[in-house]
Tab-separated table of C-alpha atoms and ligand atoms in Angstrom:
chain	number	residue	atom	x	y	z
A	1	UNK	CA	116.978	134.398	-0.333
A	2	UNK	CA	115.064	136.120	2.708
A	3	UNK	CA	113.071	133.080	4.861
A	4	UNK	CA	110.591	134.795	7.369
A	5	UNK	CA	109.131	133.264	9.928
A	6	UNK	CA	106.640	134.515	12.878
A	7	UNK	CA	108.616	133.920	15.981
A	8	UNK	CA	106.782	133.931	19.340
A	9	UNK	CA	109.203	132.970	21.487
A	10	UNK	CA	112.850	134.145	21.325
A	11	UNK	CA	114.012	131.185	19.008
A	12	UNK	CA	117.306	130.249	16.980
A	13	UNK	CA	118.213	132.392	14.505
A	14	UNK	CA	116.290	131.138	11.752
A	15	UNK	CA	113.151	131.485	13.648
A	16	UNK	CA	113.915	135.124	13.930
A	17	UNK	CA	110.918	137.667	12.278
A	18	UNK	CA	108.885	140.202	13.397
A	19	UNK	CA	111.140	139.126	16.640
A	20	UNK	CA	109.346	141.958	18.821
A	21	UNK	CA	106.033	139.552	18.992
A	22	UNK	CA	104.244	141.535	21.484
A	23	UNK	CA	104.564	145.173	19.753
A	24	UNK	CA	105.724	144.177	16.110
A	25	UNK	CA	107.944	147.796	16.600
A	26	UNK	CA	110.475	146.222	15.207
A	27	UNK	CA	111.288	144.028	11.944
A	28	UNK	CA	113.969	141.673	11.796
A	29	UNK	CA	114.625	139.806	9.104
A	30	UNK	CA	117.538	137.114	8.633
A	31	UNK	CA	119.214	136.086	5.910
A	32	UNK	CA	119.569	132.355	6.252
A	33	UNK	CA	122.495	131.984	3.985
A	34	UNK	CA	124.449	135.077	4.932
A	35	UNK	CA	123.408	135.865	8.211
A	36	UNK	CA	122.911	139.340	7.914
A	37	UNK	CA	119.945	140.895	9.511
A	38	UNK	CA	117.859	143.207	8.528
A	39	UNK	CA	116.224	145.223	11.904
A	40	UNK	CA	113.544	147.529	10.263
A	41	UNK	CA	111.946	150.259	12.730
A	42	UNK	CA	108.372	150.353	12.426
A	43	UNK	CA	106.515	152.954	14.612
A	44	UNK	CA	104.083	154.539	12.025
A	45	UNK	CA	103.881	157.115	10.993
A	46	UNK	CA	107.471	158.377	11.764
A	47	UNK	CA	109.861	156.397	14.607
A	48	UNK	CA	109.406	158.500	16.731
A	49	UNK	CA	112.071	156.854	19.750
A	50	UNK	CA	109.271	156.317	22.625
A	51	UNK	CA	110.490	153.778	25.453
A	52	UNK	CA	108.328	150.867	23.580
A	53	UNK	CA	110.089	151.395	20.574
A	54	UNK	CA	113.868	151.913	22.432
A	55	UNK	CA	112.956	148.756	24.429
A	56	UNK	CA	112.061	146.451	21.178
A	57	UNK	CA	115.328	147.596	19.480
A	58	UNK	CA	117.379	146.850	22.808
A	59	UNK	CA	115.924	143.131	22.688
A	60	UNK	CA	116.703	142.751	19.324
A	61	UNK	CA	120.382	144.513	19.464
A	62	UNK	CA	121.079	141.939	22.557
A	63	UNK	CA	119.016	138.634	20.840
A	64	UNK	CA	121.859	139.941	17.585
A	65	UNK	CA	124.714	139.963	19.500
A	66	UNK	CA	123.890	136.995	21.722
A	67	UNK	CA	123.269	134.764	18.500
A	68	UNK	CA	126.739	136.171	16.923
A	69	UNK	CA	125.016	137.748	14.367
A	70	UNK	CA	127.478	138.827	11.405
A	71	UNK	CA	125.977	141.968	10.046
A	72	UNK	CA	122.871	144.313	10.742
A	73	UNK	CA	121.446	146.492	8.475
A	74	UNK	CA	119.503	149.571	10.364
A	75	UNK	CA	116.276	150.655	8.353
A	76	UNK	CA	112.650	151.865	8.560
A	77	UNK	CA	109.382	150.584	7.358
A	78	UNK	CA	108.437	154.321	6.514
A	79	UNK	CA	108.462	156.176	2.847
A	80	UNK	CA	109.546	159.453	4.654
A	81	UNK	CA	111.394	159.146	7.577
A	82	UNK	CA	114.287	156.714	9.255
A	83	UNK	CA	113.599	157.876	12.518
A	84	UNK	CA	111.841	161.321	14.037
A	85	UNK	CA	114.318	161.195	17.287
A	86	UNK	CA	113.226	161.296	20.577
A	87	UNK	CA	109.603	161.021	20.967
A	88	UNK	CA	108.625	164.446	22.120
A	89	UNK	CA	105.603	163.004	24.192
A	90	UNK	CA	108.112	161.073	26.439
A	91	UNK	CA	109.346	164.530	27.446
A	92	UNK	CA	106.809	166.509	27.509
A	93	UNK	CA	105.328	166.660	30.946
A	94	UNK	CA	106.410	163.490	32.388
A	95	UNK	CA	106.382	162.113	35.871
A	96	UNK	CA	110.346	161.847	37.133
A	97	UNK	CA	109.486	157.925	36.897
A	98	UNK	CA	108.882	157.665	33.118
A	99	UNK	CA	111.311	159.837	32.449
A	100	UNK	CA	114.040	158.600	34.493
A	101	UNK	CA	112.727	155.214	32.543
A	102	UNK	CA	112.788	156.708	29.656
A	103	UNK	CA	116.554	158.140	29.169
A	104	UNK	CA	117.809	155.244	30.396
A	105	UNK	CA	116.491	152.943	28.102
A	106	UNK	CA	117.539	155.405	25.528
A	107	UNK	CA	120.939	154.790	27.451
A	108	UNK	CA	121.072	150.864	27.419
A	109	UNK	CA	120.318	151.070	23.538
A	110	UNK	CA	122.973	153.340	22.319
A	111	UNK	CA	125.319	151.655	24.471
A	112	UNK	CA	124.285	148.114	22.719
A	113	UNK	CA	123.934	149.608	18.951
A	114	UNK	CA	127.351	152.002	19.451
A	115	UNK	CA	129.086	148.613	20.637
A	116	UNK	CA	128.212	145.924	18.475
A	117	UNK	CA	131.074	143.436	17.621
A	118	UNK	CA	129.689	142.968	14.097
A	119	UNK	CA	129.838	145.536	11.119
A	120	UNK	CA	126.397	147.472	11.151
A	121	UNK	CA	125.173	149.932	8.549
A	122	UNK	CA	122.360	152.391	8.458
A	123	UNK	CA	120.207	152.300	4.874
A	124	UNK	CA	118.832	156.116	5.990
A	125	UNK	CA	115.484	155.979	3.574
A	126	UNK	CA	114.474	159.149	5.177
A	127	UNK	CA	114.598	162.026	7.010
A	128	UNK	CA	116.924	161.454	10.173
A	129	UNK	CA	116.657	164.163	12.768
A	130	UNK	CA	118.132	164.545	16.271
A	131	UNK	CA	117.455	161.056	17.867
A	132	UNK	CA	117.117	159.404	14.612
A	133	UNK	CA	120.835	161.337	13.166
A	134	UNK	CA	122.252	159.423	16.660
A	135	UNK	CA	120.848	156.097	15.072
A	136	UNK	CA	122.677	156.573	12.303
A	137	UNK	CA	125.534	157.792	13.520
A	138	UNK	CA	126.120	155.051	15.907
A	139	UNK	CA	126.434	152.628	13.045
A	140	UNK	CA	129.721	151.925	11.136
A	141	UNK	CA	128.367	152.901	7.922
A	142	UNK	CA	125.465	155.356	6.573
A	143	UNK	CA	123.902	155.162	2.799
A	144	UNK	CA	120.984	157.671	2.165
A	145	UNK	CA	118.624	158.532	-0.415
A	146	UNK	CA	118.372	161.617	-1.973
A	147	UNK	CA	116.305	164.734	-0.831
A	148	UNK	CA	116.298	163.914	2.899
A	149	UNK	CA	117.303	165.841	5.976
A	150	UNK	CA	119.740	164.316	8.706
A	151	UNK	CA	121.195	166.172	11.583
A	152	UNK	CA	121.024	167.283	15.279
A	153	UNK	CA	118.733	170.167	15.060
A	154	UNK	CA	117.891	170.315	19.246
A	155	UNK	CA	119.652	174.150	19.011
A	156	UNK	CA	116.973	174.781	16.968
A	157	UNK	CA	114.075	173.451	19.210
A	158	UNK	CA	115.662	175.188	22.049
A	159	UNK	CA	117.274	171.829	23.575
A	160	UNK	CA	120.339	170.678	23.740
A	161	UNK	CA	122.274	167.858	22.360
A	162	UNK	CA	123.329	165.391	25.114
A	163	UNK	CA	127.138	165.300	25.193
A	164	UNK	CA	127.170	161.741	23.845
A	165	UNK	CA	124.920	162.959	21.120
A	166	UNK	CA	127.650	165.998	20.704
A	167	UNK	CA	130.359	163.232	20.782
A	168	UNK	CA	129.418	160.786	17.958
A	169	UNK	CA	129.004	163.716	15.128
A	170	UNK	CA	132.333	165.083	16.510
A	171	UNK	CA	133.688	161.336	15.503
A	172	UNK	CA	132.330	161.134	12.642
A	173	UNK	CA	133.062	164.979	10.826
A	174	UNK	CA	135.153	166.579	12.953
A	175	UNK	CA	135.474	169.135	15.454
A	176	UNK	CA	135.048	172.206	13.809
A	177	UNK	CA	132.284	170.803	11.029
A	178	UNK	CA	130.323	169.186	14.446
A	179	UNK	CA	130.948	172.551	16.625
A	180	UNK	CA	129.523	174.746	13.947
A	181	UNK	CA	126.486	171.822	13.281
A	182	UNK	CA	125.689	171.865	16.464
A	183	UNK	CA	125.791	175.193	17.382
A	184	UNK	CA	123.311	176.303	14.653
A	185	UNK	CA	121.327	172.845	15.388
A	186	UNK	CA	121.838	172.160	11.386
A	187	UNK	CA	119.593	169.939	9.292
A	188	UNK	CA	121.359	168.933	6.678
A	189	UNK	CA	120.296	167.614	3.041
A	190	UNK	CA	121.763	164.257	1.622
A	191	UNK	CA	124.341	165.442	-0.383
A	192	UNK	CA	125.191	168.024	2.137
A	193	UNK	CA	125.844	165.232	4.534
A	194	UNK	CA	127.619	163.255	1.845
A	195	UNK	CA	129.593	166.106	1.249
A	196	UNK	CA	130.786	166.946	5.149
A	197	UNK	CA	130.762	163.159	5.674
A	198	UNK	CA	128.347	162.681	7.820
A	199	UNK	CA	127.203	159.851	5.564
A	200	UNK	CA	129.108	158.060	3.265
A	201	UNK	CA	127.242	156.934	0.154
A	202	UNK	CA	124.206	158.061	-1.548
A	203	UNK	CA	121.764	155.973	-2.768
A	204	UNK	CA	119.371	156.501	-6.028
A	205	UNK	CA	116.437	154.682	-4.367
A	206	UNK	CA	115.626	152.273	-1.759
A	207	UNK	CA	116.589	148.926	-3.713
A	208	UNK	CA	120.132	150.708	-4.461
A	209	UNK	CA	120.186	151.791	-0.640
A	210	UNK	CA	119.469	148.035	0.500
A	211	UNK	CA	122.125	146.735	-2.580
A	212	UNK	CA	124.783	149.082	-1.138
A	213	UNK	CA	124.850	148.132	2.535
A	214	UNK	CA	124.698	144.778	1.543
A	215	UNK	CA	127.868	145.455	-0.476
A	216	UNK	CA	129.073	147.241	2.691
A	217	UNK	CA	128.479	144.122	4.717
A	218	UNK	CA	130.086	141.553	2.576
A	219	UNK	CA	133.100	143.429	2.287
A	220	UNK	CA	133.380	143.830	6.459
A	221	UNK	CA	132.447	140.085	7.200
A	222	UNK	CA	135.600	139.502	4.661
A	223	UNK	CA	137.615	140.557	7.356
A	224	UNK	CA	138.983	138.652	10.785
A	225	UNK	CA	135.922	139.294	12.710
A	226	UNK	CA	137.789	139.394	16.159
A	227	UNK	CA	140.408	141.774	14.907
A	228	UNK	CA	137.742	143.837	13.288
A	229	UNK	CA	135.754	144.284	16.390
A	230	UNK	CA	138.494	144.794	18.462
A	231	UNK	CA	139.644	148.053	15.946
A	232	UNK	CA	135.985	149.265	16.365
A	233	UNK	CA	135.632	149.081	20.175
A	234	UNK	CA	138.934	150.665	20.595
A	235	UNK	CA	138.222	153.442	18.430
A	236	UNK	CA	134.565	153.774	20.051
A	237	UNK	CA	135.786	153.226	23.675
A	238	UNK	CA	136.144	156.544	25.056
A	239	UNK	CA	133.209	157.459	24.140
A	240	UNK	CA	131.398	154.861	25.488
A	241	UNK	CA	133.085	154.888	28.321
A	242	UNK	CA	132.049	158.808	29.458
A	243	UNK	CA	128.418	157.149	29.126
A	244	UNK	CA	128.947	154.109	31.095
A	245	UNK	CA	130.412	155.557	33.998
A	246	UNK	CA	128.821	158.287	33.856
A	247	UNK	CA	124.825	156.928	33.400
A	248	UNK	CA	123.331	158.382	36.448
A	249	UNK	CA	125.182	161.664	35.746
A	250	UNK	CA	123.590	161.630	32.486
A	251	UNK	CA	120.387	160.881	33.553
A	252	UNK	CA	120.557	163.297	36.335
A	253	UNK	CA	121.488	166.386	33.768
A	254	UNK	CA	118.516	165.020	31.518
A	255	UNK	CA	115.900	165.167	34.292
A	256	UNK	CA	117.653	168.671	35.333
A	257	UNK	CA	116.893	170.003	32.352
A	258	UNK	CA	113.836	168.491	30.822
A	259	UNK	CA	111.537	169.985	33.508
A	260	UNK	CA	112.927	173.907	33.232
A	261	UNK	CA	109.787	175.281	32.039
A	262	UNK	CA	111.770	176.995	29.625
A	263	UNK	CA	112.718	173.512	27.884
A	264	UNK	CA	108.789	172.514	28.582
A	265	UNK	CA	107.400	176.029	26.889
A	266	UNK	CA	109.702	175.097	23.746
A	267	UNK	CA	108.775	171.368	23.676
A	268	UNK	CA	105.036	172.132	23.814
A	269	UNK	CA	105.282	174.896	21.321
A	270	UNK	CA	107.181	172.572	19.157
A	271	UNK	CA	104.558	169.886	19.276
A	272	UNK	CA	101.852	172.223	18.398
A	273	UNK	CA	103.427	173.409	15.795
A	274	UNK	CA	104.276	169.797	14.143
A	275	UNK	CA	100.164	168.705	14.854
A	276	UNK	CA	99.353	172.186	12.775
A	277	UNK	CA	101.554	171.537	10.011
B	301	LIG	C1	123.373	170.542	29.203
B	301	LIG	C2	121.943	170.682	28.889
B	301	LIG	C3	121.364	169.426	28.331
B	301	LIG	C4	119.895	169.603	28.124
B	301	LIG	C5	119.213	168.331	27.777
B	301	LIG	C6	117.751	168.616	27.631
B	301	LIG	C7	117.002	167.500	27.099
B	301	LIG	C8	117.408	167.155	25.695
B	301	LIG	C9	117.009	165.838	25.430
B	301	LIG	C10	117.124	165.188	24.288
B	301	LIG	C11	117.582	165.610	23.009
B	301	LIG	C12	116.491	165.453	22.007
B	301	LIG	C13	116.571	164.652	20.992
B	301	LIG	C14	115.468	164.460	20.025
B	301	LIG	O1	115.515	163.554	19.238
B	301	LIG	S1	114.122	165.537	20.082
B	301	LIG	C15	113.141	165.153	18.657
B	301	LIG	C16	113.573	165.976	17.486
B	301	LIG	N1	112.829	165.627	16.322
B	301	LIG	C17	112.447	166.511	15.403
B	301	LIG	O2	112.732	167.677	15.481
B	301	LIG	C18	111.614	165.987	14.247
B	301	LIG	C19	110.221	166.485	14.278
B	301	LIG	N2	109.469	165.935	13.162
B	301	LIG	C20	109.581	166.365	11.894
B	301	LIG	O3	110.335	167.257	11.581
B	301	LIG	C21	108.721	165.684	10.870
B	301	LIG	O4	107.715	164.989	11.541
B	301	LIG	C22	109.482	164.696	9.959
B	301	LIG	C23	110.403	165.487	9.002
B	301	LIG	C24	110.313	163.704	10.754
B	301	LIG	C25	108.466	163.894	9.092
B	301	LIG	O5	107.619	164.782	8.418
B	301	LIG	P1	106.209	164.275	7.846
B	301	LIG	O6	106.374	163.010	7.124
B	301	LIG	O7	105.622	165.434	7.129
B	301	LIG	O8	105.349	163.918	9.146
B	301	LIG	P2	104.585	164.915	10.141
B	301	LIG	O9	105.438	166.071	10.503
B	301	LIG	O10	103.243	165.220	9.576
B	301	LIG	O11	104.454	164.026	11.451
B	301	LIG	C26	103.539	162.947	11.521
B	301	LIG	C27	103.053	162.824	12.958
B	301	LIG	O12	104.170	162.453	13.772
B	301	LIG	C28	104.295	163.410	14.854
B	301	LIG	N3	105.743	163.554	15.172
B	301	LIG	C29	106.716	163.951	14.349
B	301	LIG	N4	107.908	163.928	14.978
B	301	LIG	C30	107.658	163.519	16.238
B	301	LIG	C31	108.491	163.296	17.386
B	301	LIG	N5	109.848	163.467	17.360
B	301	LIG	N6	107.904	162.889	18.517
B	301	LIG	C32	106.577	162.677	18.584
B	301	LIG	N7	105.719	162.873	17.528
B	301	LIG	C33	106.267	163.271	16.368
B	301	LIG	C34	103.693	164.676	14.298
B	301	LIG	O13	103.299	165.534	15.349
B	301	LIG	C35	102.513	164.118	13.524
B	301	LIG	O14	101.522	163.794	14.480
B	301	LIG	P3	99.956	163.901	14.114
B	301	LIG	O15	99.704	165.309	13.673
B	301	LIG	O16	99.252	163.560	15.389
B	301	LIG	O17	99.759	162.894	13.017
């Protein structure tokens, strides 16, 4: 049974709901028998990743992992979409500042959701481009409906992919299946992506997607939990690791890049073109 509560402050764990108070960007719900959390993104109309949002799902990964949480499951509140990615206004003609703000927040939450000691699993109800595929890439586990598009299409916007970005589908698929995605900047459909393994189960509907990652979840917290996580950060740690030490690197090549007027002509054309559609 699901108990939800407003929470104000940050409380104990069965005070958690609606845990961002201030913004309400993101949902978290707690099961009080199990544990498991539900953290549902809710940025109508699509999750798009702005710094707000980033910065409610940071607090919440940290408030998780600080309250030994046992299982997340990643969601969103929308009928269409898990996440947009990256929210295009954040790049598009920014001062250095909010940029620089920006990507590292972006930074601080991968790092958190890529690392979590606890089994996490994405229930993708939606279309999952770019910043949203990383999302669900970054958790152990991906479900999806049918009839949605996930992948890391910023070939196709004429961006490019951070590395770490590059890196996770290369974990996940493979080499030459991420080389080839990437290259092209490939959306692909749910059973495309069941089929190359970039996610792992297909869901009939929503209430199927939430049954399965709960089934997910109860198998994992079955298993030593300090063993487990140890397995998972050592499998994740090199990857992490080029992030870590290399942050201001990263954010350096980020703020390189986004102001090229080049990347700025194909960002603004690329927002037009989604406010015509
Ligand atoms: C070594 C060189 C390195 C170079 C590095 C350079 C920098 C690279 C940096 C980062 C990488 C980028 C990562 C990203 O994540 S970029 C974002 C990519 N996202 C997309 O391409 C998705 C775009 N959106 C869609 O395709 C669709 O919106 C949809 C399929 C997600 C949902 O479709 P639908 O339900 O039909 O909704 P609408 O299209 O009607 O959209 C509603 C509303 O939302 C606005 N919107 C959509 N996506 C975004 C977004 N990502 N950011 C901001 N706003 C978004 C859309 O414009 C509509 O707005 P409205 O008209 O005002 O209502």
């Amino acid at each position: 049974m699901f108990v939800l509560r407003q929470c104000l402050t940050l409380g104990t764990k069965s005070s958690i709901r609606n845990f961002s108070a201030t913004t309400n960007l993101v949902n978290l719900t707690i099961n009080e028998d199990t544990g498991v959390a539900i953290m549902e993104l809710n940025k109508p109309p699509v999750n798009s990743l702005n710094y707000e949002l980033l910065e409610a799902m940071h607090r919440t990964l940290v408030k998780l992992e600080n309250e030994k949480c046992p299982g997340m499951i990643l969601t969103s509140s929308s009928r269409s979409t898990f996440s947009a990615g990256l929210d295009l206004l954040e790049m598009y003609k920014p001062t250095v500042d909010k940029a620089r703000r920006f990507w590292s927040m972006l930074q601080n939450t991968w790092i958190k959701l890529y690392s979590t000691p606890y089994p996490t699993v994405a229930a993708i109800n939606g279309h999952s481009p770019a910043g949203g595929c990383l999302l669900a890439m970054s958790c152990e586990h991906r479900i999806m409906v049918p009839d949605k598009m996930i992948g890391l299409n910023e070939t196709q916007l004429g961006i490019v992919a951070p590395q770490w970005f590059q890196d996770c589908m290369r974990n996940i698929i493979g080499e030459r299946q991420a080389e080839k995605a990437l290259i092209a900047g490939r959306m692909f459909t749910s059973e495309e992506a069941l089929k190359i393994g970039l996610v792992d189960e297909l869901a009939t509907d929503k209430e199927d997607l939430m049954q399965k990652a709960h089934d997910f979840l109860d198998e994992q917290m079955g298993l030593p939990p300090l063993a487990r996580s140890v397995v998972k950060v050592g499998f994740r740690k090199d990857t992490l690791s080029k992030l870590i030490n290399g942050r201001e690197a990263d954010i350096k090549m980020f703020l390189d890049n986004v102001f090229q007027p080049k990347v700025q002509e194909s960002l603004e054309n690329y927002i037009q073109m989604l406010k015509k559609k």
